Every structure is written in structure tokens, then in C-alpha cells.
mmCIF file with all atom_site columns, C-alpha atoms in Angstrom:
data_model
loop_
_atom_site.group_PDB
_atom_site.id
_atom_site.type_symbol
_atom_site.label_atom_id
_atom_site.label_alt_id
_atom_site.label_comp_id
_atom_site.label_asym_id
_atom_site.label_entity_id
_atom_site.label_seq_id
_atom_site.pdbx_PDB_ins_code
_atom_site.Cartn_x
_atom_site.Cartn_y
_atom_site.Cartn_z
_atom_site.occupancy
_atom_site.B_iso_or_equiv
_atom_site.pdbx_formal_charge
_atom_site.auth_seq_id
_atom_site.auth_comp_id
_atom_site.auth_asym_id
_atom_site.auth_atom_id
_atom_site.pdbx_PDB_model_num
ATOM 1  C CA . UNK R 1 1  ? 114.109 111.777 93.415  1.00 49.00 ? 1009 UNK R CA 1
ATOM 2  C CA . UNK R 1 2  ? 115.756 108.471 93.899  1.00 49.00 ? 1010 UNK R CA 1
ATOM 3  C CA . UNK R 1 3  ? 119.343 107.961 93.016  1.00 49.00 ? 1011 UNK R CA 1
ATOM 4  C CA . UNK R 1 4  ? 119.968 104.379 92.228  1.00 46.00 ? 1012 UNK R CA 1
ATOM 5  C CA . UNK R 1 5  ? 123.541 103.126 93.207  1.00 48.00 ? 1013 UNK R CA 1
ATOM 6  C CA . UNK R 1 6  ? 125.858 101.334 91.012  1.00 50.00 ? 1014 UNK R CA 1
ATOM 7  C CA . UNK R 1 7  ? 124.444 98.389  92.144  1.00 55.00 ? 1015 UNK R CA 1
ATOM 8  C CA . UNK R 1 8  ? 121.032 99.016  90.742  1.00 63.00 ? 1016 UNK R CA 1
ATOM 9  C CA . UNK R 1 9  ? 119.015 99.130  93.959  1.00 65.00 ? 1017 UNK R CA 1
ATOM 10 C CA . UNK R 1 10 ? 117.224 102.364 95.061  1.00 72.00 ? 1018 UNK R CA 1
ATOM 11 C CA . UNK R 1 11 ? 117.851 104.227 98.354  1.00 70.00 ? 1019 UNK R CA 1
ATOM 12 C CA . UNK R 1 12 ? 114.685 102.493 100.048 1.00 74.00 ? 1020 UNK R CA 1
ATOM 13 C CA . UNK R 1 13 ? 114.959 99.049  98.126  1.00 70.00 ? 1021 UNK R CA 1
ATOM 14 C CA . UNK R 1 14 ? 115.342 96.455  100.719 1.00 61.00 ? 1022 UNK R CA 1
ATOM 15 C CA . UNK R 1 15 ? 118.522 94.873  98.570  1.00 64.00 ? 1023 UNK R CA 1
ATOM 16 C CA . UNK R 1 16 ? 117.179 91.349  99.608  1.00 64.00 ? 1024 UNK R CA 1
ATOM 17 C CA . UNK R 1 17 ? 115.936 88.165  98.103  1.00 59.00 ? 1025 UNK R CA 1
ATOM 18 C CA . UNK R 1 18 ? 112.872 90.551  97.549  1.00 62.00 ? 1026 UNK R CA 1
ATOM 19 C CA . UNK R 1 19 ? 114.367 91.596  94.748  1.00 69.00 ? 1027 UNK R CA 1
ATOM 20 C CA . UNK R 1 20 ? 113.926 90.102  91.809  1.00 67.00 ? 1028 UNK R CA 1
ATOM 21 C CA . UNK R 1 21 ? 113.232 89.836  87.999  1.00 69.00 ? 1029 UNK R CA 1
ATOM 22 C CA . UNK R 1 22 ? 114.164 93.382  87.680  1.00 75.00 ? 1030 UNK R CA 1
ATOM 23 C CA . UNK R 1 23 ? 111.653 94.900  90.400  1.00 83.00 ? 1031 UNK R CA 1
ATOM 24 C CA . UNK R 1 24 ? 112.912 96.355  93.604  1.00 85.00 ? 1032 UNK R CA 1
ATOM 25 C CA . UNK R 1 25 ? 110.675 96.420  96.639  1.00 87.00 ? 1033 UNK R CA 1
ATOM 26 C CA . UNK R 1 26 ? 110.862 98.381  99.847  1.00 88.00 ? 1034 UNK R CA 1
ATOM 27 C CA . UNK R 1 27 ? 111.110 97.085  103.508 1.00 88.00 ? 1035 UNK R CA 1
ATOM 28 C CA . UNK R 1 28 ? 107.337 96.203  104.425 1.00 90.00 ? 1036 UNK R CA 1
ATOM 29 C CA . UNK R 1 29 ? 105.810 99.299  106.637 1.00 92.00 ? 1037 UNK R CA 1
ATOM 30 C CA . UNK R 1 30 ? 103.335 98.037  109.086 1.00 95.00 ? 1038 UNK R CA 1
ATOM 31 C CA . UNK R 1 31 ? 100.485 99.617  110.898 1.00 93.00 ? 1039 UNK R CA 1
ATOM 32 C CA . UNK R 1 32 ? 98.836  97.444  113.394 1.00 93.00 ? 1040 UNK R CA 1
ATOM 33 C CA . UNK R 1 33 ? 96.106  97.700  115.694 1.00 91.00 ? 1041 UNK R CA 1
ATOM 34 C CA . UNK R 1 34 ? 96.102  94.759  117.691 1.00 90.00 ? 1042 UNK R CA 1
ATOM 35 C CA . UNK R 1 35 ? 92.979  93.014  117.166 1.00 86.00 ? 1043 UNK R CA 1
ATOM 36 C CA . UNK R 1 36 ? 91.411  94.912  114.825 1.00 92.00 ? 1044 UNK R CA 1
ATOM 37 C CA . UNK R 1 37 ? 93.000  95.578  111.688 1.00 94.00 ? 1045 UNK R CA 1
ATOM 38 C CA . UNK R 1 38 ? 96.607  95.504  110.231 1.00 95.00 ? 1046 UNK R CA 1
ATOM 39 C CA . UNK R 1 39 ? 98.242  97.575  107.054 1.00 94.00 ? 1047 UNK R CA 1
ATOM 40 C CA . UNK R 1 40 ? 101.280 96.587  105.344 1.00 95.00 ? 1048 UNK R CA 1
ATOM 41 C CA . UNK R 1 41 ? 102.710 98.718  102.381 1.00 94.00 ? 1049 UNK R CA 1
ATOM 42 C CA . UNK R 1 42 ? 105.796 98.309  100.616 1.00 92.00 ? 1050 UNK R CA 1
ATOM 43 C CA . UNK R 1 43 ? 107.007 100.120 97.211  1.00 91.00 ? 1051 UNK R CA 1
ATOM 44 C CA . UNK R 1 44 ? 108.151 98.458  94.508  1.00 90.00 ? 1052 UNK R CA 1
ATOM 45 C CA . UNK R 1 45 ? 109.980 99.516  91.158  1.00 87.00 ? 1053 UNK R CA 1
ATOM 46 C CA . UNK R 1 46 ? 109.327 97.757  88.179  1.00 86.00 ? 1054 UNK R CA 1
ATOM 47 C CA . UNK R 1 47 ? 112.014 96.598  85.839  1.00 82.00 ? 1055 UNK R CA 1
ATOM 48 C CA . UNK R 1 48 ? 110.568 98.770  83.416  1.00 86.00 ? 1056 UNK R CA 1
ATOM 49 C CA . UNK R 1 49 ? 110.998 102.019 85.766  1.00 84.00 ? 1057 UNK R CA 1
ATOM 50 C CA . UNK R 1 50 ? 107.447 102.418 87.045  1.00 87.00 ? 1058 UNK R CA 1
ATOM 51 C CA . UNK R 1 51 ? 106.919 102.766 90.946  1.00 88.00 ? 1059 UNK R CA 1
ATOM 52 C CA . UNK R 1 52 ? 103.858 101.796 92.775  1.00 90.00 ? 1060 UNK R CA 1
ATOM 53 C CA . UNK R 1 53 ? 102.711 101.004 96.341  1.00 91.00 ? 1061 UNK R CA 1
ATOM 54 C CA . UNK R 1 54 ? 101.320 98.003  97.165  1.00 91.00 ? 1062 UNK R CA 1
ATOM 55 C CA . UNK R 1 55 ? 98.926  97.770  100.313 1.00 93.00 ? 1063 UNK R CA 1
ATOM 56 C CA . UNK R 1 56 ? 97.652  95.093  102.179 1.00 94.00 ? 1064 UNK R CA 1
ATOM 57 C CA . UNK R 1 57 ? 94.634  94.920  104.851 1.00 94.00 ? 1065 UNK R CA 1
ATOM 58 C CA . UNK R 1 58 ? 93.369  93.151  107.439 1.00 94.00 ? 1066 UNK R CA 1
ATOM 59 C CA . UNK R 1 59 ? 90.050  94.704  109.387 1.00 95.00 ? 1067 UNK R CA 1
ATOM 60 C CA . UNK R 1 60 ? 88.288  92.403  111.753 1.00 95.00 ? 1068 UNK R CA 1
ATOM 61 C CA . UNK R 1 61 ? 84.456  91.970  110.317 1.00 96.00 ? 1069 UNK R CA 1
ATOM 62 C CA . UNK R 1 62 ? 81.464  92.585  113.096 1.00 96.00 ? 1070 UNK R CA 1
ATOM 63 C CA . UNK R 1 63 ? 80.041  89.320  114.527 1.00 96.00 ? 1071 UNK R CA 1
ATOM 64 C CA . UNK R 1 64 ? 76.697  90.107  113.083 1.00 97.00 ? 1072 UNK R CA 1
ATOM 65 C CA . UNK R 1 65 ? 76.051  89.949  109.035 1.00 98.00 ? 1073 UNK R CA 1
ATOM 66 C CA . UNK R 1 66 ? 74.772  92.729  108.561 1.00 98.00 ? 1074 UNK R CA 1
ATOM 67 C CA . UNK R 1 67 ? 76.966  94.858  110.318 1.00 98.00 ? 1075 UNK R CA 1
ATOM 68 C CA . UNK R 1 68 ? 80.286  93.211  108.508 1.00 97.00 ? 1076 UNK R CA 1
ATOM 69 C CA . UNK R 1 69 ? 78.402  93.632  105.382 1.00 98.00 ? 1077 UNK R CA 1
ATOM 70 C CA . UNK R 1 70 ? 78.147  97.603  106.306 1.00 97.00 ? 1078 UNK R CA 1
ATOM 71 C CA . UNK R 1 71 ? 81.545  97.530  107.621 1.00 97.00 ? 1079 UNK R CA 1
ATOM 72 C CA . UNK R 1 72 ? 82.268  96.163  103.791 1.00 97.00 ? 1080 UNK R CA 1
ATOM 73 C CA . UNK R 1 73 ? 80.999  98.599  102.023 1.00 97.00 ? 1081 UNK R CA 1
ATOM 74 C CA . UNK R 1 74 ? 82.313  101.299 103.828 1.00 97.00 ? 1082 UNK R CA 1
ATOM 75 C CA . UNK R 1 75 ? 85.989  99.950  103.548 1.00 95.00 ? 1083 UNK R CA 1
ATOM 76 C CA . UNK R 1 76 ? 85.352  99.481  99.947  1.00 96.00 ? 1084 UNK R CA 1
ATOM 77 C CA . UNK R 1 77 ? 83.915  103.061 99.777  1.00 96.00 ? 1085 UNK R CA 1
ATOM 78 C CA . UNK R 1 78 ? 87.157  104.435 101.762 1.00 95.00 ? 1086 UNK R CA 1
ATOM 79 C CA . UNK R 1 79 ? 89.576  102.383 99.488  1.00 93.00 ? 1087 UNK R CA 1
ATOM 80 C CA . UNK R 1 80 ? 88.269  103.584 96.360  1.00 94.00 ? 1088 UNK R CA 1
ATOM 81 C CA . UNK R 1 81 ? 88.165  107.142 97.905  1.00 94.00 ? 1089 UNK R CA 1
ATOM 82 C CA . UNK R 1 82 ? 91.710  106.564 98.639  1.00 91.00 ? 1090 UNK R CA 1
ATOM 83 C CA . UNK R 1 83 ? 93.211  104.699 95.283  1.00 91.00 ? 1091 UNK R CA 1
ATOM 84 C CA . UNK R 1 84 ? 91.542  107.499 93.333  1.00 92.00 ? 1092 UNK R CA 1
ATOM 85 C CA . UNK R 1 85 ? 93.230  110.286 95.280  1.00 91.00 ? 1093 UNK R CA 1
ATOM 86 C CA . UNK R 1 86 ? 96.636  108.494 94.937  1.00 88.00 ? 1094 UNK R CA 1
ATOM 87 C CA . UNK R 1 87 ? 96.008  108.083 90.940  1.00 86.00 ? 1095 UNK R CA 1
ATOM 88 C CA . UNK R 1 88 ? 95.199  111.856 90.335  1.00 87.00 ? 1096 UNK R CA 1
ATOM 89 C CA . UNK R 1 89 ? 98.288  112.617 92.194  1.00 81.00 ? 1097 UNK R CA 1
ATOM 90 C CA . UNK R 1 90 ? 100.611 110.344 90.129  1.00 75.00 ? 1098 UNK R CA 1
ATOM 91 C CA . UNK R 1 91 ? 98.803  111.628 87.137  1.00 71.00 ? 1099 UNK R CA 1
ATOM 92 C CA . UNK R 1 92 ? 101.732 113.006 85.015  1.00 70.00 ? 1100 UNK R CA 1
ATOM 93 C CA . UNK R 1 93 ? 101.402 116.927 84.664  1.00 67.00 ? 1101 UNK R CA 1
ATOM 94 C CA . UNK R 1 94 ? 100.791 118.539 80.980  1.00 68.00 ? 1102 UNK R CA 1
ATOM 95 C CA . UNK R 1 95 ? 103.699 120.232 79.400  1.00 67.00 ? 1103 UNK R CA 1
ATOM 96 C CA . UNK R 1 96 ? 103.114 123.845 78.696  1.00 68.00 ? 1104 UNK R CA 1
ATOM 97 C CA . UNK R 1 97 ? 103.707 125.028 75.349  1.00 66.00 ? 1105 UNK R CA 1
ATOM 98 C CA . UNK R 1 98 ? 106.413 127.049 75.657  1.00 60.00 ? 1106 UNK R CA 1
#
């Protein structure tokens, strides 16, 4: 659990201009494969208290249209799998009657 200091920011919050309108945002975490791909992840807590991960991905595509389309199909499948896995993990567990 992330404790909130008295200033309202979380421990992971960037505590700068990225926080606004009640939202808190972490520093960017960057994964860079030079000339090939780049992913940027930011953790966000909304004004309502819900936490999210924002992910931007840039991948170099093949010069051939057919190969690029195949890459995109594969990338979309991988993203669907990752998003589904994360959503299942984030789902609240049902309470046991006790």
C-alpha cells in the first residue's frame, strides 16, 4: 500500500507539473532498444483514487507492407494478451461470507 504524505502526493509521484487536476503521475520509466523500439510507462492515480498504468509503445516496422502488417497483427495480439492479463490481476476478489 502506498502511503500519502501530508502534501497529498504518493511515494512514487513525480511531485511536479505532471500532477494536476487531482491526478498524480510518476516519473516515466523508459525501455529503449536503440533504433528498434521504445516503451514508456507512467503510473497514474486519478482524482477518484483509481490507479492506472499508461503505456506508450513505438516499434520500427519492416519496409515491406506485408511484413509490416504481420508485425502489427503480432503486436496487437501481444498487447491484447498483456492488457487482459493486467485487467484480470487488477480485478477485485470477491469477498467471502464469514
